[in-house]
Amino acid sequence: MASDAQSKICLDIAVDHRIRKLLKPVPRYATEPSTHVSRLEQEGRSLQLPSAEIQVTAQLAGPPEKGGIAVMLQQPRDNHPFERGLEAVIDDCETLRALEEIFYVVSCGTLDFREDITVVDLLPYVSEKLLRNVDATRLNSAFRTSNATICAKNPDVLLCAGRIMIPPEKRGSVQNPRNLECIGIGERFGRKWPVKAKVRNEEQEYVELYSRTLDDISKSVGDFISTTQGYVDLRNSALSEKCNNANLILRQILRLKELVWQKSEAWKERKNKAALEQAAADTLHFTIRTNDFVKRPATKASTPPPQETPLAATLRQRLDSISKCVTMGQPRKKFELDLHGAANGFLQLAVDIETLLLDLLCKKEAALHPQGQEDLLSEQLSGLTLRSGMGALRA
């Protein structure tokens, strides 16, 4: 079981405690050489592509060995900075950066994304822009290349994460790539297409969603405090998940603020500022309201105060740090919110809750282990009679 800090956070969310129990280092095994990298290089040269694109594609497809882990993505982006090398391509691509972080976390730091993971596109060398213009012969060649690459690699684990939308006019003349396609998260094989949820990417929508999430967290804290505060109660409260949600919403608001809102028209900029002020006020009211649930009950001077529960102590500390992210702006006397600081506060609260859940689960399993041994011994002795017992003693 991984207990290091590297297993607690992945992709800006707290890792579920049950997953953290499963994380462990990945051993290395000797294997035989594979020709899958040279196949990709040969395809790129036959298309007379730039050497930089061929080289980075081959590096992502390494190592040139059979077995291991392979990831099948969809297709290259239209504007990868191939001429700047592998590091620049990874740093400039959210998908590749996410894969790098995921494999580092799940392997407890023993898997190197650049050296140990094979990344191949379902349509190698065919970007989405190019897909609209190439003929069926080129598409079939790309599909054959990806299929032959995976067969040559013969990975122990293949993660299919790509899905190609073939233009209607080419579907009859292009081979079916579904054997290596992703069917969609939460979907079952046999359905034609996964159902996609549509979310409005507007500032007011995110601020309203954030406000509802804060109310949900506060209510869950109030409900949990009144329970025995055991493992099942804390797990069922979904507090960690809700704190993760608040963290991700704030990060998305910050992203919109940096990329979109500052370039908006004057009237929309005023709406954006008002939305941020509302988020700041909601955050402050949330911390005050939720802190009321975790205050220690008053006691007489002659009696010692009750011992504070681990969750109450965690909540008190994290709520205090989140409240400090709200300040009074000058000269307008309006609330301002440090979006990054508040997001980190909710993330750390989610991490602390998952750590507490892991501790409670381990204690629960440790308590059940002796009981399980007793039940097993009782079952073995249930058919024992005085006569059989004396026979066993004589033996």
Coordinates of C-alpha atoms in Angstrom, one line a residue:
M1 CA 0.0 0.0 0.0
A2 CA 1.3 3.4 -0.9
S3 CA 1.3 6.0 1.9
D4 CA 3.7 8.6 0.5
A5 CA 2.5 12.1 -0.5
Q6 CA 2.9 11.2 -4.2
S7 CA -0.2 8.9 -3.9
K8 CA -2.5 11.4 -2.3
I9 CA -3.2 13.8 -5.2
C10 CA -3.5 13.2 -8.9
L11 CA -4.8 15.6 -11.6
D12 CA -5.6 18.2 -8.9
I13 CA -8.0 15.9 -7.0
A14 CA -7.6 13.8 -3.8
V15 CA -7.1 10.2 -4.6
D16 CA -9.8 7.9 -3.1
H17 CA -8.5 6.1 0.0
R18 CA -9.5 2.7 -1.4
I19 CA -7.4 3.4 -4.5
R20 CA -4.5 4.5 -2.4
K21 CA -4.6 1.0 -0.7
L22 CA -4.0 -0.6 -4.1
L23 CA -1.1 1.6 -5.3
K24 CA 2.3 -0.1 -5.2
P25 CA 5.6 -0.1 -7.1
V26 CA 5.7 -1.8 -10.5
P27 CA 8.4 -4.4 -10.9
R28 CA 10.6 -4.6 -14.0
Y29 CA 10.7 -7.8 -16.1
A30 CA 13.2 -8.8 -18.8
T31 CA 11.5 -8.9 -22.2
E32 CA 12.4 -9.3 -25.9
P33 CA 12.8 -6.6 -28.6
S34 CA 9.9 -5.3 -30.6
T35 CA 9.6 -3.8 -34.1
H36 CA 6.6 -1.6 -33.3
V37 CA 8.7 1.6 -33.1
S38 CA 10.4 1.0 -36.4
R39 CA 7.0 0.4 -38.0
L40 CA 5.9 3.8 -37.0
E41 CA 9.1 5.4 -38.2
Q42 CA 8.8 3.6 -41.6
E43 CA 5.2 4.8 -42.0
G44 CA 6.3 8.4 -41.3
R45 CA 9.1 8.2 -43.8
S46 CA 6.8 6.8 -46.5
L47 CA 4.5 9.8 -46.0
Q48 CA 7.6 12.1 -46.3
L49 CA 6.8 13.8 -43.0
P50 CA 9.2 16.1 -41.2
S51 CA 11.9 14.2 -39.3
A52 CA 11.0 16.0 -36.0
E53 CA 7.4 14.6 -36.1
I54 CA 8.6 11.1 -36.9
Q55 CA 11.2 11.2 -34.1
V56 CA 8.8 12.4 -31.4
T57 CA 6.1 9.9 -32.5
A58 CA 8.7 7.1 -32.2
Q59 CA 9.9 8.4 -28.8
L60 CA 6.3 8.4 -27.5
A61 CA 5.9 4.8 -28.8
G62 CA 9.0 3.5 -27.0
P63 CA 10.5 1.5 -25.5
P64 CA 11.1 -0.9 -28.4
E65 CA 10.3 -3.9 -26.3
K66 CA 7.4 -6.3 -26.2
G67 CA 4.9 -6.4 -23.3
G68 CA 4.4 -3.6 -20.7
I69 CA 1.8 -0.9 -20.9
A70 CA 0.4 0.7 -24.1
V71 CA -2.0 3.6 -24.4
M72 CA -4.0 4.0 -27.6
L73 CA -4.9 7.7 -28.1
Q74 CA -7.1 9.1 -30.9
Q75 CA -4.8 11.2 -33.2
P76 CA -2.1 13.8 -33.0
R77 CA -3.1 17.5 -32.5
D78 CA -2.9 19.9 -35.4
N79 CA -0.2 22.0 -33.9
H80 CA 2.2 19.9 -31.7
P81 CA 5.6 21.7 -31.4
F82 CA 7.4 18.7 -32.8
E83 CA 10.4 20.8 -33.8
R84 CA 11.1 21.6 -30.2
G85 CA 11.4 17.9 -29.1
L86 CA 9.6 15.4 -26.9
E87 CA 9.7 17.5 -23.7
A88 CA 8.0 20.4 -25.4
V89 CA 5.3 18.2 -26.9
I90 CA 4.5 16.7 -23.6
D91 CA 4.5 20.0 -21.7
D92 CA 2.2 21.5 -24.4
C93 CA -0.4 18.7 -24.4
E94 CA -2.8 18.3 -21.5
T95 CA -3.5 14.7 -22.4
L96 CA 0.1 13.7 -22.3
R97 CA 0.8 15.6 -19.1
A98 CA -2.2 13.9 -17.5
L99 CA -0.9 10.4 -18.5
E100 CA 2.5 11.3 -17.1
E101 CA 1.1 12.2 -13.8
I102 CA -1.3 9.3 -13.6
F103 CA 1.3 6.6 -14.3
Y104 CA 3.7 8.3 -11.8
V105 CA 1.0 8.2 -9.0
V106 CA -0.3 4.7 -9.6
S107 CA 3.2 3.2 -9.8
C108 CA 4.4 5.0 -6.7
G109 CA 6.9 6.8 -8.8
T110 CA 8.5 3.7 -10.4
L111 CA 7.1 4.1 -13.9
D112 CA 8.7 6.8 -16.2
F113 CA 6.2 7.9 -18.8
R114 CA 9.0 8.7 -21.3
E115 CA 10.8 5.4 -20.8
D116 CA 8.3 2.8 -19.8
I117 CA 4.9 3.7 -21.4
T118 CA 4.0 3.2 -25.1
V119 CA 1.7 5.8 -26.5
V120 CA 0.3 5.2 -30.0
D121 CA -2.4 7.0 -31.9
L122 CA -5.4 5.2 -33.5
L123 CA -4.7 7.4 -36.5
P124 CA -0.9 8.0 -36.5
Y125 CA 0.2 11.1 -38.4
V126 CA -3.4 12.0 -39.2
S127 CA -4.6 15.1 -37.3
E128 CA -8.3 16.1 -37.0
K129 CA -7.8 18.8 -39.6
L130 CA -6.1 16.4 -42.0
L131 CA -8.9 13.8 -41.4
R132 CA -11.4 15.9 -43.3
N133 CA -9.2 16.0 -46.4
V134 CA -7.4 12.6 -46.7
D135 CA -8.7 9.8 -48.9
A136 CA -9.9 6.4 -47.7
T137 CA -6.6 4.8 -48.8
R138 CA -4.6 7.0 -46.4
L139 CA -7.1 6.3 -43.6
N140 CA -6.9 2.6 -44.1
S141 CA -3.1 2.7 -44.1
A142 CA -3.2 4.6 -40.8
F143 CA -5.5 2.1 -39.2
R144 CA -3.4 -0.8 -40.4
T145 CA -0.3 0.9 -39.0
S146 CA -1.8 1.4 -35.6
N147 CA -3.1 -2.2 -35.5
A148 CA 0.2 -3.6 -36.7
T149 CA 2.1 -1.5 -34.1
I150 CA 0.0 -2.9 -31.2
C151 CA 0.3 -6.4 -32.5
A152 CA 4.1 -6.1 -32.7
K153 CA 4.2 -4.5 -29.2
N154 CA 2.0 -7.2 -27.8
P155 CA 1.4 -5.3 -24.5
D156 CA 0.5 -6.9 -21.2
V157 CA -2.0 -4.0 -20.7
L158 CA -3.7 -1.9 -23.5
L159 CA -5.6 1.2 -22.6
C160 CA -7.9 2.3 -25.4
A161 CA -8.6 6.0 -25.1
G162 CA -9.3 7.1 -28.7
R163 CA -12.5 7.2 -30.8
I164 CA -12.5 8.3 -34.5
M165 CA -15.5 10.0 -36.1
I166 CA -15.2 8.9 -39.7
P167 CA -16.7 11.4 -42.2
P168 CA -20.0 10.0 -43.5
E169 CA -18.8 10.0 -47.1
K170 CA -15.9 7.8 -46.2
R171 CA -17.5 5.3 -43.8
G172 CA -18.2 2.7 -46.5
S173 CA -14.7 2.6 -47.8
V174 CA -12.8 2.7 -44.5
Q175 CA -12.1 -0.3 -42.3
N176 CA -13.8 -0.5 -38.9
P177 CA -11.4 0.5 -36.1
R178 CA -13.7 -0.3 -33.2
N179 CA -11.5 -3.2 -31.9
L180 CA -9.0 -0.6 -30.6
E181 CA -11.5 2.2 -29.8
C182 CA -12.6 3.5 -26.5
I183 CA -16.3 3.0 -25.8
G184 CA -16.6 5.9 -23.3
I185 CA -16.3 6.2 -19.6
G186 CA -19.1 4.2 -17.8
E187 CA -20.4 2.8 -21.1
R188 CA -20.8 -0.9 -21.9
F189 CA -19.8 -2.7 -25.1
G190 CA -22.6 -3.0 -27.6
R191 CA -23.8 0.6 -27.6
K192 CA -23.1 2.5 -30.8
W193 CA -22.1 5.8 -29.2
P194 CA -21.7 7.0 -25.6
V195 CA -24.1 9.7 -24.3
K196 CA -22.3 13.0 -23.7
A197 CA -23.5 15.5 -21.1
K198 CA -23.6 19.1 -22.2
V199 CA -22.5 21.8 -19.8
R200 CA -22.7 25.6 -20.4
N201 CA -19.2 27.1 -20.2
E202 CA -20.3 30.4 -18.7
E203 CA -19.1 32.2 -15.5
Q204 CA -22.6 32.5 -13.9
E205 CA -23.1 28.8 -14.3
Y206 CA -19.9 27.9 -12.5
V207 CA -20.5 30.4 -9.7
E208 CA -24.0 29.0 -9.1
L209 CA -22.6 25.5 -9.2
Y210 CA -19.9 26.5 -6.7
S211 CA -22.5 28.0 -4.4
R212 CA -24.6 24.9 -4.5
T213 CA -21.6 22.8 -3.8
L214 CA -20.7 24.9 -0.7
D215 CA -24.3 24.4 0.6
D216 CA -23.9 20.7 0.0
I217 CA -20.6 20.5 1.9
S218 CA -22.0 22.5 4.8
K219 CA -25.1 20.3 5.1
S220 CA -23.0 17.1 4.9
V221 CA -20.7 18.3 7.7
G222 CA -23.8 19.1 9.9
D223 CA -25.3 15.7 9.2
F224 CA -22.0 13.9 9.9
I225 CA -21.3 15.6 13.1
S226 CA -24.5 14.2 14.6
T227 CA -23.5 10.6 13.8
T228 CA -21.1 8.3 15.5
Q229 CA -18.4 9.6 13.1
G230 CA -17.3 6.1 12.1
Y231 CA -15.9 4.9 8.8
V232 CA -19.1 4.1 7.1
D233 CA -20.7 7.4 8.1
L234 CA -17.8 9.4 6.8
R235 CA -17.6 7.4 3.6
N236 CA -21.3 7.7 2.9
S237 CA -21.2 11.5 3.5
A238 CA -19.1 11.9 0.3
L239 CA -17.4 14.9 1.9
S240 CA -14.2 14.3 0.1
E241 CA -15.9 14.1 -3.3
K242 CA -17.7 17.3 -2.6
C243 CA -14.6 19.1 -1.5
N244 CA -12.9 17.8 -4.7
N245 CA -15.8 19.3 -6.7
A246 CA -15.4 22.7 -5.1
N247 CA -11.7 22.6 -5.8
L248 CA -12.2 21.7 -9.5
I249 CA -14.9 24.4 -10.0
L250 CA -12.7 27.1 -8.5
R251 CA -9.8 26.0 -10.8
Q252 CA -12.1 26.2 -13.8
I253 CA -13.3 29.7 -12.8
L254 CA -9.6 30.7 -12.5
R255 CA -8.9 29.3 -15.9
L256 CA -11.8 31.1 -17.5
K257 CA -10.8 34.3 -15.7
E258 CA -7.2 34.1 -17.1
L259 CA -8.1 33.0 -20.7
V260 CA -11.6 34.5 -21.4
W261 CA -13.0 36.9 -18.9
Q262 CA -10.3 39.6 -19.2
K263 CA -10.9 39.8 -22.9
S264 CA -14.7 40.2 -22.6
E265 CA -16.7 43.2 -23.5
A266 CA -17.2 45.9 -20.8
W267 CA -20.8 44.8 -19.9
K268 CA -19.8 41.2 -19.6
E269 CA -16.7 42.1 -17.6
R270 CA -18.9 43.8 -15.0
K271 CA -21.0 40.6 -14.8
N272 CA -17.8 38.5 -14.3
K273 CA -16.6 40.8 -11.5
A274 CA -20.0 40.6 -9.8
A275 CA -19.9 36.8 -10.1
L276 CA -16.5 36.6 -8.5
E277 CA -17.6 38.9 -5.7
Q278 CA -20.6 36.6 -5.1
A279 CA -18.3 33.6 -5.0
A280 CA -16.1 35.4 -2.4
A281 CA -19.1 36.2 -0.2
D282 CA -20.4 32.7 -0.5
T283 CA -17.1 31.3 0.5
L284 CA -16.9 33.5 3.6
H285 CA -20.4 32.7 4.7
F286 CA -19.7 29.0 4.1
T287 CA -16.7 29.0 6.4
I288 CA -18.6 30.8 9.2
R289 CA -21.7 28.5 8.8
T290 CA -19.7 25.3 8.7
N291 CA -17.5 26.3 11.6
D292 CA -20.6 26.5 13.8
F293 CA -21.1 22.7 13.3
V294 CA -17.6 21.8 14.5
K295 CA -17.4 24.1 17.6
R296 CA -16.7 22.3 20.8
P297 CA -19.7 22.1 23.1
A298 CA -19.5 24.4 26.1
T299 CA -18.6 22.7 29.4
K300 CA -18.4 23.7 33.1
A301 CA -15.1 25.0 34.3
S302 CA -14.8 22.0 36.7
T303 CA -15.0 19.5 33.9
P304 CA -12.4 18.9 31.1
P305 CA -13.4 19.8 27.6
P306 CA -14.4 16.8 25.4
Q307 CA -11.6 15.5 23.1
E308 CA -11.9 17.0 19.6
T309 CA -12.5 14.4 16.9
P310 CA -9.9 14.1 14.1
L311 CA -12.4 15.4 11.5
A312 CA -13.4 18.4 13.6
A313 CA -9.7 19.4 14.0
T314 CA -9.1 19.0 10.3
L315 CA -12.2 21.0 9.4
R316 CA -11.3 23.8 11.8
Q317 CA -7.8 24.1 10.3
R318 CA -8.8 23.9 6.6
L319 CA -11.8 26.2 7.0
D320 CA -9.6 28.8 8.6
S321 CA -7.2 28.7 5.7
I322 CA -10.1 28.9 3.2
S323 CA -11.6 31.9 5.0
K324 CA -8.2 33.8 4.8
C325 CA -8.6 33.6 1.0
V326 CA -11.4 36.1 1.2
T327 CA -10.3 39.7 1.6
M328 CA -12.0 43.1 1.4
G329 CA -11.0 44.9 -1.8
Q330 CA -10.1 48.6 -2.0
P331 CA -11.5 51.1 -2.8
R332 CA -14.8 49.4 -3.6
K333 CA -15.2 47.7 -0.3
K334 CA -16.2 44.4 -2.1
F335 CA -15.2 40.9 -1.2
E336 CA -12.3 39.4 -3.3
L337 CA -11.4 35.7 -3.5
D338 CA -8.0 34.1 -4.0
L339 CA -9.3 31.4 -6.3
H340 CA -6.0 29.4 -6.4
G341 CA -5.6 29.6 -2.6
A342 CA -9.3 28.6 -2.0
A343 CA -9.0 25.7 -4.5
N344 CA -5.9 24.4 -2.7
G345 CA -7.7 24.7 0.6
F346 CA -10.6 22.5 -0.6
L347 CA -8.1 20.1 -2.2
Q348 CA -6.1 19.7 1.1
L349 CA -9.4 19.2 3.0
A350 CA -10.3 16.4 0.6
V351 CA -6.8 14.9 1.1
D352 CA -7.2 15.0 4.8
I353 CA -10.6 13.4 4.7
E354 CA -9.3 10.6 2.5
T355 CA -6.4 10.1 4.8
L356 CA -8.7 9.9 7.8
L357 CA -10.9 7.4 5.9
L358 CA -7.9 5.3 5.1
D359 CA -6.9 5.2 8.8
L360 CA -10.4 4.3 9.9
L361 CA -10.6 1.6 7.3
C362 CA -7.3 0.1 8.3
K363 CA -8.4 0.1 12.0
K364 CA -11.7 -1.5 11.0
E365 CA -10.0 -4.3 9.0
A366 CA -7.5 -4.8 11.8
A367 CA -10.4 -5.3 14.3
L368 CA -12.1 -7.7 12.0
H369 CA -9.1 -9.8 11.4
P370 CA -9.0 -11.4 14.9
Q371 CA -12.7 -11.8 14.8
G372 CA -12.4 -13.6 11.4
Q373 CA -9.8 -16.0 12.9
E374 CA -12.1 -16.7 15.9
D375 CA -15.0 -17.5 13.5
L376 CA -12.7 -19.8 11.5
L377 CA -11.5 -21.6 14.6
S378 CA -15.1 -21.9 15.8
E379 CA -16.2 -23.4 12.5
Q380 CA -13.4 -25.9 12.6
L381 CA -14.2 -26.9 16.2
S382 CA -18.0 -27.1 15.6
G383 CA -17.9 -30.8 14.6
L384 CA -15.4 -31.8 17.3
T385 CA -16.7 -34.4 19.8
L386 CA -15.1 -35.7 23.0
R387 CA -14.4 -39.0 21.2
S388 CA -12.7 -37.4 18.1
G389 CA -10.8 -35.0 20.4
M390 CA -9.4 -37.9 22.4
G391 CA -8.4 -39.6 19.2
A392 CA -6.5 -36.5 18.1
L393 CA -4.7 -36.4 21.4
R394 CA -3.6 -40.1 21.1
A395 CA -2.3 -39.4 17.6

